[in-house]
Amino acid sequence: MAKWVYTFGDGKAEGAADMRNLLGGKGANLAEMANLGLPVPPGFTITTEVCTYFYAHDRSYPPELKDQVADALAAVGRIAGKAFGDPANPLLVSVRSGARASMPGMMDTVLNLGLNDATVEALARQADDRRFAYDSYRRFITMYSDVVLGVGHDHFEEILEAHKEEKGYVLDTDLSAEDWAGLVERYKARVKEETGKDFPQDPREQLWGAIGAVFGSWMNQRAITYRRLHDIPESWGTAVNVQAMVFGNMGETSATGVAFTRNPSTGEKALYGEFLINAQGEDVVAGIRTPQEITEAAKAAAGSDKPSMERAMPQAFAELVRIYERLERHYRDMQDLEFTVEKGKLWMLQTRGGKRTAKAALRIAVELANEGLITRQEAVTRVEPASLDQLLHPTIDPKATRNVIATGLPASPGAASGEIVFSADEAEQFKAQGRKVILVRVETSPEDIHGMHAAEGILTTRGGMTSHAAVVARGMGKPCVSGAGALRVDYASHTVSAGGTVLRKGDVVTVDGSTGQVLVGRVAMLEPELSGEFATLMGWADEVRRLKVRANADTPTDARVALKFGAEGIGLCRTEHMFFDARRILAVREMILADDEQGRRRALAKLLPMQRGDFVELFEIMKGLPVTIRLLDPPLHEFLPHTPEEVAEVAAAMKADPRKLEDRARELKEFNPMLGFRGCRLAIAYPEIAEMQARAIFEAAVAAAKSTGAPVVPEVMVPLIAGKAEFDLVKERIDAMAEAVAKETGARVDYQVGTMIELPRAALMAGEIAETAEFFSFGTNDLTQTTYGISRDDAASFLGTYVAKGILPVDPFVSIDRAGVGELIRIATERGRRVRDAIKLGICGEHGGDPDSVAFCHEIGLDYVSCSPFRVPIARLAAAQAALGKAAASTA
């Protein structure tokens, strides 16, 4: 018989940490903690396979599941010394989701399940606290109604607030047992009003309702959005964890908290977290109350006047320290812990690899390796390559004037400026208009995730360092300030205020996620300094990677940034970008609009010294590292004057009739310029353009070799060829120019001529082309466009739908489509090497900075990848992980 349910508790478990795919992350780790003999409330896990079955069988369950759940419930009851549904001695449980990848706050949870009109009285007797019992019951009704019955949280909030106003209460703690008991009746009445049915009193009906809701929440909108943003497959499903309740809201000797074994923002090795006395677990994570510090040191640093856990609960704190040290050694990674203290006794509710910023991930990986807990190679695999982007965020210039309106908690590092918006939908709308925004909320909830993704930064007035806003922002690499309690947000009037200052929607603020400050207006920013741990980990990565990493760099500034980030050459210099300079565009337009070759050569003679100067500077910066220069590629119409004023200016410079120029501009206009008169087609029709560029390259190489003393070996790249004949014609001109410069200067340049493979035909003809081409660089942007027949500029309107509907697994312009575009690259690689075994092969599209694409390039044996300068560190780390057989890290 299939096993659908696994139990844990009392120092043993049927599962273990390595069963994450079956039990989900939470279930596997609860089982592991039980096996380690840690204090874990007993419970059981319904496997992810039940979730798969549930969706494959029209939301029904396997026939054996009911009996297996009943047996597991009885086993949990025996360990806890209670019985589920027993009105005299009731077992109460929590029902939580647990996917194999952590999805904080994305799915549904129900606490205190098993309470009804009879068991609430038993709970009051056992706890000797009627107020606590009815508070627990009203929490259960609120959660269960929201999650299972579809009666939103706001219904109950409205009843509670009205009652507090009527009684003159300010805080929930002001309410008495009688208040809560009365509210329970009003809550149940509201449920009947909204659903037409009584609130369920049968604990078994409650349990199956909650189990169904958790499985159902796998397909709720916020979970779908989170999975899409974090590349979590829908097919994984979620497990359901049912666990005996322990209560952190049973008075002043009870508490609940969240802790990290190292600081998730900085990586510092110190217990870091928050707790709340007399509260339930969801209170901390939901950010409804701003919590207290766990350690005395953190309390002092925060300037808090509330007691730390270390001071208020010394015995429970000491046990927590022992457990966290043991768990970190056991898992060999920073852990995120959830715990509850019930009447002085500590219970562990969860451990998992903690979400962390890139800065923290680097420090933790390097320090764990230095402590001997993991190897250097493991350290390299512990950091998500794409997360390194976070390290490159700007920070506020220390010299800048800070007009601080409020200070909250530094929840996610980095700084960002933008216009204030108050809703996730507004954030998306502003972003679509090209406006940068800061999302301002009282607290964020999982429904806000699309707005958080669209925003530059996030600001909340409630919640701690482990609130939803903090955890999600850190995962996204967005600056976040949480718990800025001095601010008052008024959604109705679209304002946020502090003291006498009122800011409205559209006003600009800056959030500093490293200090917790909120500043009025835009503030000067600094580019980040990379930490010592960054250099250490990158050094370890460079020791193991095989792929070289170059940068796409069109300007000296690009080249310097690329070198700073460890680039090993320039894989693509787009010469046309040099032509758009205001001082040069006139000469370029003269060249394009000239009637004959003589006119074109006159204009090109003006451009020659400018191009030569550019190349000299690039070669000097790169000091002998390879530099691949692409000949002019875009359609000529991109350089043409568009306004009558621009036409008149060019006409005056050329002493020509403006009408004649307008006619020439019309002649050059194309229906589909991306597939038109561009690339090598320009060099074939107007060979003088390629000759001027080749001359500039070779003269610059001679000059730079003299000035630096380092040999310069330029790689001249012919774009957009479809076959060997085109390439050979252009190569002939380049070789002739190299010979001419050698005669004129007396210095012979060592150079290579190769091509960009960006048309499917070129990929298929690669064997022939390699007879004369010395290198191939795959232009994956255009190769993807021409393989799919999709314009990258127009794809946004429908590609998102394709990915959402599962037609494509990912956007092929973001990650190489291995089956189609990747297969063409593989064919070209094999055919090219068969003819010329030493041919140099690389890619130079933006895919060069995508970790999955880098892994593909490693697998098929390319020599290098080239990407934008700021993605060079990402590519270096991804190349190392590919060499270690790992395309992406899972813990960062």
Tab-separated table of C-alpha atoms in Angstrom, residues 157-403:
chain	number	residue	atom	x	y	z
A	157	GLU	CA	-10.837	43.049	12.038
A	158	GLU	CA	-13.832	45.327	11.516
A	159	ILE	CA	-15.832	43.608	14.333
A	160	LEU	CA	-12.794	43.736	16.669
A	161	GLU	CA	-12.025	47.416	15.990
A	162	ALA	CA	-15.676	48.386	16.492
A	163	HIS	CA	-15.724	46.524	19.842
A	164	LYS	CA	-12.485	48.207	20.989
A	165	GLU	CA	-13.849	51.632	20.068
A	166	GLU	CA	-17.135	50.924	21.860
A	167	LYS	CA	-15.257	49.853	25.032
A	168	GLY	CA	-12.541	52.522	24.806
A	169	TYR	CA	-9.775	49.909	24.391
A	170	VAL	CA	-6.507	50.708	22.564
A	171	LEU	CA	-4.658	47.364	22.479
A	172	ASP	CA	-5.841	43.784	21.971
A	173	THR	CA	-4.341	42.995	25.388
A	174	ASP	CA	-6.932	45.299	26.968
A	175	LEU	CA	-9.707	42.798	26.136
A	176	SER	CA	-10.941	40.446	28.885
A	177	ALA	CA	-12.035	36.786	28.662
A	178	GLU	CA	-15.648	37.972	28.441
A	179	ASP	CA	-14.759	40.338	25.589
A	180	TRP	CA	-13.146	37.519	23.596
A	181	ALA	CA	-16.002	35.108	24.347
A	182	GLY	CA	-18.504	37.702	23.096
A	183	LEU	CA	-16.423	38.322	19.978
A	184	VAL	CA	-16.277	34.576	19.269
A	185	GLU	CA	-20.081	34.563	19.056
A	186	ARG	CA	-20.069	37.623	16.781
A	187	TYR	CA	-17.349	36.063	14.588
A	188	LYS	CA	-19.416	32.854	14.230
A	189	ALA	CA	-22.499	34.914	13.379
A	190	ARG	CA	-20.559	36.767	10.661
A	191	VAL	CA	-19.410	33.408	9.196
A	192	LYS	CA	-23.042	32.220	9.019
A	193	GLU	CA	-24.059	35.546	7.467
A	194	GLU	CA	-21.390	35.254	4.770
A	195	THR	CA	-21.550	31.501	4.037
A	196	GLY	CA	-25.069	30.530	5.041
A	197	LYS	CA	-23.618	27.786	7.272
A	198	ASP	CA	-22.590	27.478	10.911
A	199	PHE	CA	-18.868	27.589	11.714
A	200	PRO	CA	-17.811	23.879	11.724
A	201	GLN	CA	-17.727	22.316	15.201
A	202	ASP	CA	-16.467	18.850	14.165
A	203	PRO	CA	-12.632	18.837	14.505
A	204	ARG	CA	-12.298	16.219	11.735
A	205	GLU	CA	-14.297	18.355	9.337
A	206	GLN	CA	-12.077	21.294	10.331
A	207	LEU	CA	-8.923	19.244	9.685
A	208	TRP	CA	-9.909	18.088	6.207
A	209	GLY	CA	-11.064	21.587	5.330
A	210	ALA	CA	-7.633	22.953	6.310
A	211	ILE	CA	-5.731	20.191	4.476
A	212	GLY	CA	-7.716	20.927	1.307
A	213	ALA	CA	-7.090	24.660	1.675
A	214	VAL	CA	-3.322	24.189	2.021
A	215	PHE	CA	-3.196	22.008	-1.100
A	216	GLY	CA	-5.466	24.556	-2.794
A	217	SER	CA	-3.139	27.418	-1.844
A	218	TRP	CA	-0.382	25.868	-4.015
A	219	MET	CA	-2.310	27.368	-6.926
A	220	ASN	CA	-3.231	30.733	-5.376
A	221	GLN	CA	-2.129	33.827	-7.274
A	222	ARG	CA	0.603	34.901	-4.862
A	223	ALA	CA	2.152	31.392	-4.823
A	224	ILE	CA	2.053	31.260	-8.642
A	225	THR	CA	3.748	34.687	-8.846
A	226	TYR	CA	6.417	33.689	-6.299
A	227	ARG	CA	7.144	30.452	-8.178
A	228	ARG	CA	7.486	32.329	-11.465
A	229	LEU	CA	9.881	34.871	-9.939
A	230	HIS	CA	11.989	32.155	-8.267
A	231	ASP	CA	11.848	29.470	-10.992
A	232	ILE	CA	10.058	26.913	-8.790
A	233	PRO	CA	8.258	24.277	-10.934
A	234	GLU	CA	4.505	23.918	-10.457
A	235	SER	CA	4.911	20.118	-10.609
A	236	TRP	CA	6.779	20.018	-7.268
A	237	GLY	CA	3.609	20.486	-5.231
A	238	THR	CA	3.502	21.110	-1.490
A	239	ALA	CA	3.364	18.863	1.544
A	240	VAL	CA	1.017	19.502	4.497
A	241	ASN	CA	2.379	19.425	8.056
A	242	VAL	CA	-0.039	18.719	10.920
A	243	GLN	CA	1.562	19.287	14.308
A	244	ALA	CA	0.454	19.373	17.941
A	245	MET	CA	-0.028	22.968	19.063
A	246	VAL	CA	2.269	24.575	21.586
A	247	PHE	CA	1.231	28.004	22.789
A	248	GLY	CA	3.404	31.078	22.949
A	249	ASN	CA	0.412	33.137	24.109
A	250	MET	CA	-0.108	31.355	27.446
A	251	GLY	CA	1.008	34.298	29.574
A	252	GLU	CA	4.260	36.081	30.450
A	253	THR	CA	6.343	32.861	30.641
A	254	SER	CA	5.394	32.007	27.045
A	255	ALA	CA	6.747	33.503	23.841
A	256	THR	CA	7.268	32.906	20.159
A	257	GLY	CA	10.169	33.891	17.938
A	258	VAL	CA	12.232	33.596	14.791
A	259	ALA	CA	16.027	33.412	14.829
A	260	PHE	CA	18.883	33.075	12.363
A	261	THR	CA	22.130	31.388	13.356
A	262	ARG	CA	23.973	34.226	11.547
A	263	ASN	CA	22.874	37.700	10.530
A	264	PRO	CA	20.949	37.298	7.221
A	265	SER	CA	21.812	40.842	6.080
A	266	THR	CA	25.543	40.959	6.888
A	267	GLY	CA	26.499	37.318	7.503
A	268	GLU	CA	27.983	38.132	10.927
A	269	LYS	CA	28.352	35.032	13.114
A	270	ALA	CA	25.927	35.829	15.944
A	271	LEU	CA	22.445	34.655	16.922
A	272	TYR	CA	20.121	37.134	15.298
A	273	GLY	CA	16.374	37.342	15.609
A	274	GLU	CA	13.280	38.552	17.372
A	275	PHE	CA	10.628	37.264	19.734
A	276	LEU	CA	7.342	38.329	21.257
A	277	ILE	CA	6.233	37.506	24.797
A	278	ASN	CA	2.686	36.144	25.067
A	279	ALA	CA	2.132	35.830	21.299
A	280	GLN	CA	1.547	33.246	18.581
A	281	GLY	CA	4.069	32.512	15.839
A	282	GLU	CA	2.209	34.207	13.030
A	283	ASP	CA	2.356	37.494	15.008
A	284	VAL	CA	6.128	37.726	14.455
A	285	VAL	CA	6.206	36.733	10.782
A	286	ALA	CA	3.091	38.729	9.846
A	287	GLY	CA	4.702	41.896	11.211
A	288	ILE	CA	1.559	42.858	13.150
A	289	ARG	CA	3.495	43.756	16.347
A	290	THR	CA	7.061	45.075	16.315
A	291	PRO	CA	9.017	42.448	18.274
A	292	GLN	CA	11.834	42.392	20.860
A	293	GLU	CA	15.495	41.449	20.410
A	294	ILE	CA	16.743	37.972	21.363
A	295	THR	CA	20.206	38.919	22.675
A	296	GLU	CA	21.358	41.659	25.039
A	297	ALA	CA	23.933	42.800	22.464
A	298	ALA	CA	21.233	43.253	19.803
A	299	LYS	CA	18.999	45.063	22.295
A	300	ALA	CA	21.815	47.517	23.086
A	301	ALA	CA	22.582	48.049	19.389
A	302	ALA	CA	18.907	48.710	18.632
A	303	GLY	CA	18.533	51.078	21.609
A	304	SER	CA	15.441	49.132	22.674
A	305	ASP	CA	13.869	49.578	26.100
A	306	LYS	CA	12.122	46.174	25.987
A	307	PRO	CA	13.801	43.179	27.658
A	308	SER	CA	15.731	40.736	25.485
A	309	MET	CA	15.002	37.010	25.543
A	310	GLU	CA	18.459	36.502	27.057
A	311	ARG	CA	17.364	38.598	30.069
A	312	ALA	CA	13.627	37.739	30.254
A	313	MET	CA	13.908	33.955	29.663
A	314	PRO	CA	17.509	32.945	30.481
A	315	GLN	CA	16.915	29.162	30.590
A	316	ALA	CA	14.984	28.986	27.321
A	317	PHE	CA	17.590	31.311	25.739
A	318	ALA	CA	20.493	29.091	26.864
A	319	GLU	CA	18.795	26.021	25.356
A	320	LEU	CA	18.112	27.934	22.106
A	321	VAL	CA	21.828	28.788	21.869
A	322	ARG	CA	22.791	25.114	22.372
A	323	ILE	CA	20.288	24.009	19.731
A	324	TYR	CA	21.248	26.634	17.139
A	325	GLU	CA	24.934	25.741	17.408
A	326	ARG	CA	24.106	22.058	17.013
A	327	LEU	CA	21.810	22.635	14.025
A	328	GLU	CA	24.344	24.812	12.209
A	329	ARG	CA	27.044	22.177	12.674
A	330	HIS	CA	24.625	19.445	11.577
A	331	TYR	CA	23.357	21.203	8.438
A	332	ARG	CA	26.699	22.968	7.765
A	333	ASP	CA	24.817	26.131	6.835
A	334	MET	CA	23.149	29.176	8.368
A	335	GLN	CA	19.719	28.165	9.696
A	336	ASP	CA	16.430	30.048	10.022
A	337	LEU	CA	14.658	28.795	13.169
A	338	GLU	CA	11.114	29.184	14.445
A	339	PHE	CA	10.478	28.448	18.101
A	340	THR	CA	7.840	28.749	20.804
A	341	VAL	CA	8.282	28.898	24.568
A	342	GLU	CA	5.228	27.459	26.388
A	343	LYS	CA	5.279	28.120	30.133
A	344	GLY	CA	9.085	28.275	30.140
A	345	LYS	CA	9.691	25.178	27.924
A	346	LEU	CA	11.352	25.696	24.544
A	347	TRP	CA	9.911	23.949	21.479
A	348	MET	CA	11.455	23.990	17.979
A	349	LEU	CA	8.891	24.427	15.207
A	350	GLN	CA	11.124	24.733	12.149
A	351	THR	CA	14.646	24.876	10.822
A	352	ARG	CA	15.617	25.617	7.238
A	353	GLY	CA	18.475	27.119	5.299
A	354	GLY	CA	18.032	30.835	5.960
A	355	LYS	CA	17.250	33.310	3.184
A	356	ARG	CA	20.116	35.795	3.009
A	357	THR	CA	21.396	38.761	1.063
A	358	ALA	CA	24.222	38.264	-1.412
A	359	LYS	CA	26.550	40.114	0.963
A	360	ALA	CA	25.640	37.723	3.782
A	361	ALA	CA	25.806	34.661	1.503
A	362	LEU	CA	29.380	35.555	0.526
A	363	ARG	CA	30.533	36.095	4.092
A	364	ILE	CA	28.777	32.974	5.403
A	365	ALA	CA	30.177	30.760	2.621
A	366	VAL	CA	33.732	32.040	3.097
A	367	GLU	CA	33.589	31.843	6.913
A	368	LEU	CA	32.053	28.344	6.927
A	369	ALA	CA	34.915	27.231	4.667
A	370	ASN	CA	37.499	28.942	6.882
A	371	GLU	CA	35.903	27.276	9.944
A	372	GLY	CA	36.315	23.889	8.244
A	373	LEU	CA	32.569	23.128	8.116
A	374	ILE	CA	32.524	23.081	4.290
A	375	THR	CA	35.176	22.915	1.532
A	376	ARG	CA	36.165	25.859	-0.649
A	377	GLN	CA	34.444	24.187	-3.603
A	378	GLU	CA	31.238	23.853	-1.573
A	379	ALA	CA	31.555	27.538	-0.653
A	380	VAL	CA	31.599	28.394	-4.366
A	381	THR	CA	28.321	26.507	-4.876
A	382	ARG	CA	26.636	28.164	-1.880
A	383	VAL	CA	26.126	31.584	-3.499
A	384	GLU	CA	23.495	32.104	-6.199
A	385	PRO	CA	25.345	33.758	-9.121
A	386	ALA	CA	22.442	36.050	-10.030
A	387	SER	CA	22.294	37.309	-6.432
A	388	LEU	CA	25.691	39.002	-6.845
A	389	ASP	CA	23.719	41.746	-8.580
A	390	GLN	CA	22.699	42.858	-5.075
A	391	LEU	CA	26.313	43.699	-4.242
A	392	LEU	CA	26.485	46.102	-7.118
A	393	HIS	CA	23.651	48.287	-5.825
A	394	PRO	CA	24.480	51.888	-5.037
A	395	THR	CA	24.692	53.159	-1.476
A	396	ILE	CA	24.119	56.703	-0.204
A	397	ASP	CA	27.129	59.003	-0.462
A	398	PRO	CA	28.326	59.732	3.118
A	399	LYS	CA	28.895	63.374	2.093
A	400	ALA	CA	25.276	63.759	0.911
A	401	THR	CA	22.870	65.849	2.977
A	402	ARG	CA	20.362	63.563	4.658
A	403	ASN	CA	16.906	64.995	5.227
